[in-house]
mmCIF file of C-alpha atoms in Angstrom:
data_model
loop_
_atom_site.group_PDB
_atom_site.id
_atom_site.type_symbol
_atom_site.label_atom_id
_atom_site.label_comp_id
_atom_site.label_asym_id
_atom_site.label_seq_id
_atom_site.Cartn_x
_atom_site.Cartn_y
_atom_site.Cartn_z
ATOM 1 C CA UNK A 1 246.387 146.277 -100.480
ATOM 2 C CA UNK A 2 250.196 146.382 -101.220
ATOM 3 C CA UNK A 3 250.441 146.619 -97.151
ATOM 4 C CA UNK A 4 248.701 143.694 -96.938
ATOM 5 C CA UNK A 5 250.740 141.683 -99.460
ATOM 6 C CA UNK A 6 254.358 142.545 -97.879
ATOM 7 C CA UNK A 7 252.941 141.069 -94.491
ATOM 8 C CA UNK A 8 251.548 138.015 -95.408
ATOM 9 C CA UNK A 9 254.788 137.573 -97.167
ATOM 10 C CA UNK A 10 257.000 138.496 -94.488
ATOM 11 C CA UNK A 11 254.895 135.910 -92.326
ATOM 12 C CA UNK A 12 255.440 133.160 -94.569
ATOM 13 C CA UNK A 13 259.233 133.813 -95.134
ATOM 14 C CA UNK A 14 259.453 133.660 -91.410
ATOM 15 C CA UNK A 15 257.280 131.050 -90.695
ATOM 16 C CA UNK A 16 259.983 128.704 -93.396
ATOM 17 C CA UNK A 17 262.922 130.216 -91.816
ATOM 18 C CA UNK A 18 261.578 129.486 -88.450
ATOM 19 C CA UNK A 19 260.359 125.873 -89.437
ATOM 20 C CA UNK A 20 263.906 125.308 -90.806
ATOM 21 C CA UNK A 21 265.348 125.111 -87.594
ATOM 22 C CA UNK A 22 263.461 122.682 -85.932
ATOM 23 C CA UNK A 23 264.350 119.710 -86.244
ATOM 24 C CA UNK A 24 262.139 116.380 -85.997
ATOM 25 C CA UNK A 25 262.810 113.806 -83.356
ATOM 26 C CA UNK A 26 264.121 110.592 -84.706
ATOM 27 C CA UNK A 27 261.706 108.245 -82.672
ATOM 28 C CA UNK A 28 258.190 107.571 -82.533
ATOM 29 C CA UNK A 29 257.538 106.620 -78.826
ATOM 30 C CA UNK A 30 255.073 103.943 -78.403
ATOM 31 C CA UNK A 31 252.774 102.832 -75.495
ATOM 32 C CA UNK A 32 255.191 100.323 -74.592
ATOM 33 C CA UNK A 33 258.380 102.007 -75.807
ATOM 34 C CA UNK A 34 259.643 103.574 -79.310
ATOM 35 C CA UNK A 35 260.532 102.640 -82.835
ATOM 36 C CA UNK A 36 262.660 104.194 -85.376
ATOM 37 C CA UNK A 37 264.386 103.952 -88.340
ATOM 38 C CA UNK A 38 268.267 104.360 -89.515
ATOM 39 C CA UNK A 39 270.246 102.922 -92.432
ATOM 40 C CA UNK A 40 267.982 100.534 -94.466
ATOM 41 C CA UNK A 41 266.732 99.217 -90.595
ATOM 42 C CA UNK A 42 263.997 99.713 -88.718
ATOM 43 C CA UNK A 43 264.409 99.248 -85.014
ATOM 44 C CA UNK A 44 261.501 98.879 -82.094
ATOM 45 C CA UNK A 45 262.332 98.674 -78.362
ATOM 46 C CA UNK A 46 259.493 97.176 -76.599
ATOM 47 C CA UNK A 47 259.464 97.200 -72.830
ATOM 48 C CA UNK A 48 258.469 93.682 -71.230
ATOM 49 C CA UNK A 49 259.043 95.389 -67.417
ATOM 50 C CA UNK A 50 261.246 97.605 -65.626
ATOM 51 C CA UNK A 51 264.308 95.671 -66.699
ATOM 52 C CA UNK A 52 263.121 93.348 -69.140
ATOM 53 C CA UNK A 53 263.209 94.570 -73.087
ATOM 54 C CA UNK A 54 263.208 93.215 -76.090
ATOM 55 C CA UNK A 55 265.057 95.036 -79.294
ATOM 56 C CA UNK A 56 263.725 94.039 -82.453
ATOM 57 C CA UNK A 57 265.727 95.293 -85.489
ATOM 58 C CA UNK A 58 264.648 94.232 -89.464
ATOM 59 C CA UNK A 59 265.390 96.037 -92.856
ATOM 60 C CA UNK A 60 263.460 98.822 -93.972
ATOM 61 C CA UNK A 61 260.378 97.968 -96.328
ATOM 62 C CA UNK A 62 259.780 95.133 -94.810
ATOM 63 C CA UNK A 63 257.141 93.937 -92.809
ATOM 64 C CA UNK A 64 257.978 92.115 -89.916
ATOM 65 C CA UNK A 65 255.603 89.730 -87.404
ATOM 66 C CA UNK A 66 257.526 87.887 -84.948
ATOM 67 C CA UNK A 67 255.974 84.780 -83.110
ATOM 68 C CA UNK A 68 258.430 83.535 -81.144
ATOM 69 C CA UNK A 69 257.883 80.089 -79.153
ATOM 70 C CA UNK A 70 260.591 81.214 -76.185
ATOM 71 C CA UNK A 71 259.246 84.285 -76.019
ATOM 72 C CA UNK A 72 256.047 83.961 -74.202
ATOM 73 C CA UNK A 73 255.850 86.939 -72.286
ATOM 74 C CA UNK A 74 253.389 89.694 -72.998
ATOM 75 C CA UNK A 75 254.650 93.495 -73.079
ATOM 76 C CA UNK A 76 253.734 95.749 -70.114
ATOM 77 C CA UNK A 77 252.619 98.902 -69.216
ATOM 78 C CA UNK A 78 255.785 100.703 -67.569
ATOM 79 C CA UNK A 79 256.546 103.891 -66.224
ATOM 80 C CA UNK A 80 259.447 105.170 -68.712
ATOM 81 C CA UNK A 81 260.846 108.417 -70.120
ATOM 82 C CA UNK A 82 262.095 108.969 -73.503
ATOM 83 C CA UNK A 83 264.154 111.892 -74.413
ATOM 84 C CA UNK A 84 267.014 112.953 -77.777
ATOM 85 C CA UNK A 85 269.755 114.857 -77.229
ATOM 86 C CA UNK A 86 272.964 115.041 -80.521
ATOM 87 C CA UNK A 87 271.117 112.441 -82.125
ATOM 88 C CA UNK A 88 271.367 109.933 -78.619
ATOM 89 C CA UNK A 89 267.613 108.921 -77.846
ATOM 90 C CA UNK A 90 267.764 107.833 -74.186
ATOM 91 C CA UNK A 91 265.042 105.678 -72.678
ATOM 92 C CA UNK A 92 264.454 104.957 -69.131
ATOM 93 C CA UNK A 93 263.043 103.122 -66.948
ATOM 94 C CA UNK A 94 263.268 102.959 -63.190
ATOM 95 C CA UNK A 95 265.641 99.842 -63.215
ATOM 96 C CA UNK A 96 267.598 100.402 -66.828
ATOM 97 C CA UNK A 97 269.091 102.878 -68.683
ATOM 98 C CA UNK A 98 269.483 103.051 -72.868
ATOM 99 C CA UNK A 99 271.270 104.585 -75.093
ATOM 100 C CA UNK A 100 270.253 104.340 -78.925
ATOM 101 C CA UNK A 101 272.586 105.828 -81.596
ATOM 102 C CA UNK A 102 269.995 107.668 -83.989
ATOM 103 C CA UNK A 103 272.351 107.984 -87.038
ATOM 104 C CA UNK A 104 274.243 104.147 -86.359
ATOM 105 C CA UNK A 105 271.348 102.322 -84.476
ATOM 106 C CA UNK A 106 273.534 100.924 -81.757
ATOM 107 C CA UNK A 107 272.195 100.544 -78.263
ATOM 108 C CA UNK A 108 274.236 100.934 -75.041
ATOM 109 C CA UNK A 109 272.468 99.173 -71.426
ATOM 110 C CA UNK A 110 273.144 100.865 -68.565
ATOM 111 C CA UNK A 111 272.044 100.414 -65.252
ATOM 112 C CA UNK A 112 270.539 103.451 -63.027
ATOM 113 C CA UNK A 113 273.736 104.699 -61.274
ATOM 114 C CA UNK A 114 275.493 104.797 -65.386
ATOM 115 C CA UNK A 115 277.638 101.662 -65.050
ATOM 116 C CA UNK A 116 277.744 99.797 -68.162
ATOM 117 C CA UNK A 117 276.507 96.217 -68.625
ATOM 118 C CA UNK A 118 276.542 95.979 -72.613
ATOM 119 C CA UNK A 119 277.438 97.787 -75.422
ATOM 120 C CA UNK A 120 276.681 96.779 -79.350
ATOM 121 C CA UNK A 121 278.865 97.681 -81.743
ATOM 122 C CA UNK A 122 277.069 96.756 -84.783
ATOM 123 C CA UNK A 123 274.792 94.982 -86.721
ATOM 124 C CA UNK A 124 273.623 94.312 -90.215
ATOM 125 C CA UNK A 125 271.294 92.497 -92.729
ATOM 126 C CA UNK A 126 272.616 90.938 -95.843
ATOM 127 C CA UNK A 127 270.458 89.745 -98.559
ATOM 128 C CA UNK A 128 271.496 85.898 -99.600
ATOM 129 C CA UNK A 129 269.328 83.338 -101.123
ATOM 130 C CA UNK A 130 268.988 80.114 -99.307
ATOM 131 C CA UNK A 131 267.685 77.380 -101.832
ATOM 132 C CA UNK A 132 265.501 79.897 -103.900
ATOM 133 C CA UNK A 133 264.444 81.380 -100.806
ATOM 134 C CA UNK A 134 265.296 85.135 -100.353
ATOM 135 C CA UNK A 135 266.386 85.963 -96.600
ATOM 136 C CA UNK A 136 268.786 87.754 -94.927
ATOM 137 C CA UNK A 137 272.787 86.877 -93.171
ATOM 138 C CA UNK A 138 272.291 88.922 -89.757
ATOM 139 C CA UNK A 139 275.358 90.069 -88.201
ATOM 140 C CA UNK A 140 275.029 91.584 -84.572
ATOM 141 C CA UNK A 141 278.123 92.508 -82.784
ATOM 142 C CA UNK A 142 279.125 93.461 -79.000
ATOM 143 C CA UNK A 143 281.831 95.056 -76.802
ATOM 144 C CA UNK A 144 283.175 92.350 -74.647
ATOM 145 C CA UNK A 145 285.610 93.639 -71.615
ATOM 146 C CA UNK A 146 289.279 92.365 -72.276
ATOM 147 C CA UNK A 147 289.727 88.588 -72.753
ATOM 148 C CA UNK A 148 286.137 87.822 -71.636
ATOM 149 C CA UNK A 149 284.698 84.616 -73.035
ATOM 150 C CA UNK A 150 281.496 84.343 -74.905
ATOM 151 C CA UNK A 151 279.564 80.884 -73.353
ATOM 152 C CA UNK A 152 276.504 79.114 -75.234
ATOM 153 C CA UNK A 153 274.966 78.822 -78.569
ATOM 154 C CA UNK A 154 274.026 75.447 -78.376
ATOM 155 C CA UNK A 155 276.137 72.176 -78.834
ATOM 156 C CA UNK A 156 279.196 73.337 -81.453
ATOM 157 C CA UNK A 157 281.149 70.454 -82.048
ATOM 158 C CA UNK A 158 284.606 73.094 -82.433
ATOM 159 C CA UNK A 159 286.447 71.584 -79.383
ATOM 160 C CA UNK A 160 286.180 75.339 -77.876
ATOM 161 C CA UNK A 161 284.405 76.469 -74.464
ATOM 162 C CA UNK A 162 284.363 79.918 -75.424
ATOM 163 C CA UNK A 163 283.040 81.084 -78.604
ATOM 164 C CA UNK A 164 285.030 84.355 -78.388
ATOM 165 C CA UNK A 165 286.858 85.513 -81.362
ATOM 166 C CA UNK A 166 284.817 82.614 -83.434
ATOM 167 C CA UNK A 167 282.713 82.716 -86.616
ATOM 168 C CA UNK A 168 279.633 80.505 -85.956
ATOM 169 C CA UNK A 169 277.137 80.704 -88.648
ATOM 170 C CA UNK A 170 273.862 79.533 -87.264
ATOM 171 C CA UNK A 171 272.573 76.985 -89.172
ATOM 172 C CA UNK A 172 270.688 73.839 -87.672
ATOM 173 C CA UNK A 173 272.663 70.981 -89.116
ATOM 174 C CA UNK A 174 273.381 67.228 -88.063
ATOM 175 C CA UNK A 175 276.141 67.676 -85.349
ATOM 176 C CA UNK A 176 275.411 70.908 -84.586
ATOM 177 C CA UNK A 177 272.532 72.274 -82.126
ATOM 178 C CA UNK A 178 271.799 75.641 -81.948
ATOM 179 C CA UNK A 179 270.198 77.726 -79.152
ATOM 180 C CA UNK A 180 270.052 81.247 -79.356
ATOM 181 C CA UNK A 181 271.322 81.788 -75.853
ATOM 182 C CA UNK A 182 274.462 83.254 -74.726
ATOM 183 C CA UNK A 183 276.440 84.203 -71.478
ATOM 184 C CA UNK A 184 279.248 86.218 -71.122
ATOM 185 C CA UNK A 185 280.553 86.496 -67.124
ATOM 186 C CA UNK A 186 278.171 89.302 -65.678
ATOM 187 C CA UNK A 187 275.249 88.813 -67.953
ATOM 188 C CA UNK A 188 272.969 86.211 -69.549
ATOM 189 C CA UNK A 189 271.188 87.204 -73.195
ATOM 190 C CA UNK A 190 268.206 85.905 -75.498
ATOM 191 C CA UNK A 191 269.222 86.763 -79.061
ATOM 192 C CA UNK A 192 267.252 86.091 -82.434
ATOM 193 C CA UNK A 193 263.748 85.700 -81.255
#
């Protein structure tokens, strides 16, 4: 019986040093591409095509429904490949490459052949209350190539073409129109909805 004893506890003591060095994957891949969560924010990638995706990112504990009226697209079924390698989860389809930080939650688009086309750099919910109602300040921020203006956002009546290097808080007011729209010199993007 003692025999008996000293094995099943060698099997468990090797079972927890054995389960102690895997690790879990980050991600939880989806039909129509993955979700996870980092620092107080939970972030889904959903996959609208081959080259089309949206990113949605909201804080953690919070439930989040998003109707949009611009976006009227439905998600598809597309071929893609997810895969995590020193805490990089890459997801790919046959027409776009990216690159999610697991521990920061910044994303990096790539194209096929690895060049580039946009990095983030950030991004962040603070809690504020707006008249009694709670909501969040959302900062998101990109890599821009050297001296390349930022075009869009809506009618700003700043006297400035590009919005580069400016602090434009969002918020729907007599003189100013808002669209959540914004090109930069290679690329067009949707952001907020």
């Amino acid at each position: 019986m003692n025999f008996n004893r000293i094995k099943i506890k060698a099997l468990i003591i090797t079972v927890v040093i054995v389960s102690g060095n895997i690790t879990a994957q980050s991600y939880q891949k989806t039909d129509s591409g993955l979700k996870f969560s980092v620092d107080k924010m939970n972030v889904e990638v959903k996959l609208y095509g081959e080259n089309t995706i949206r990113i949605i990112k909201y804080p953690s504990g919070k439930s989040f429904v998003k109707n949009s009226l611009s976006v009227i697209k439905q998600q598809q079924k597309t071929k893609f490949s997810v895969s995590e390698s020193n805490h990089i989860i890459s997801l790919k389809t046959n027409d776009l490459n990216i690159f999610i930080d697991a521990k920061s939650g910044t994303i990096t688009y790539n194209s096929p052949s690895g060049k580039e086309l946009l990095k983030e750099t950030g991004s962040d919910f603070k809690p504020f209350n707006d008249a009694g109602n709670p909501t969040y300040s959302v900062t998101q921020s990109f890599q821009l190539e050297k001296d390349e203006p930022i075009y869009g956002l809506g009618i700003l009546q700043n006297g400035k073409m590009s919005q580069r290097n400016t602090d434009v808080k969002m918020i729907q007011n007599n003189t100013w129109d808002f669209v959540p729209f914004f090109s930069v010199c290679k690329r067009l993007w949707r952001f907020l909805g």
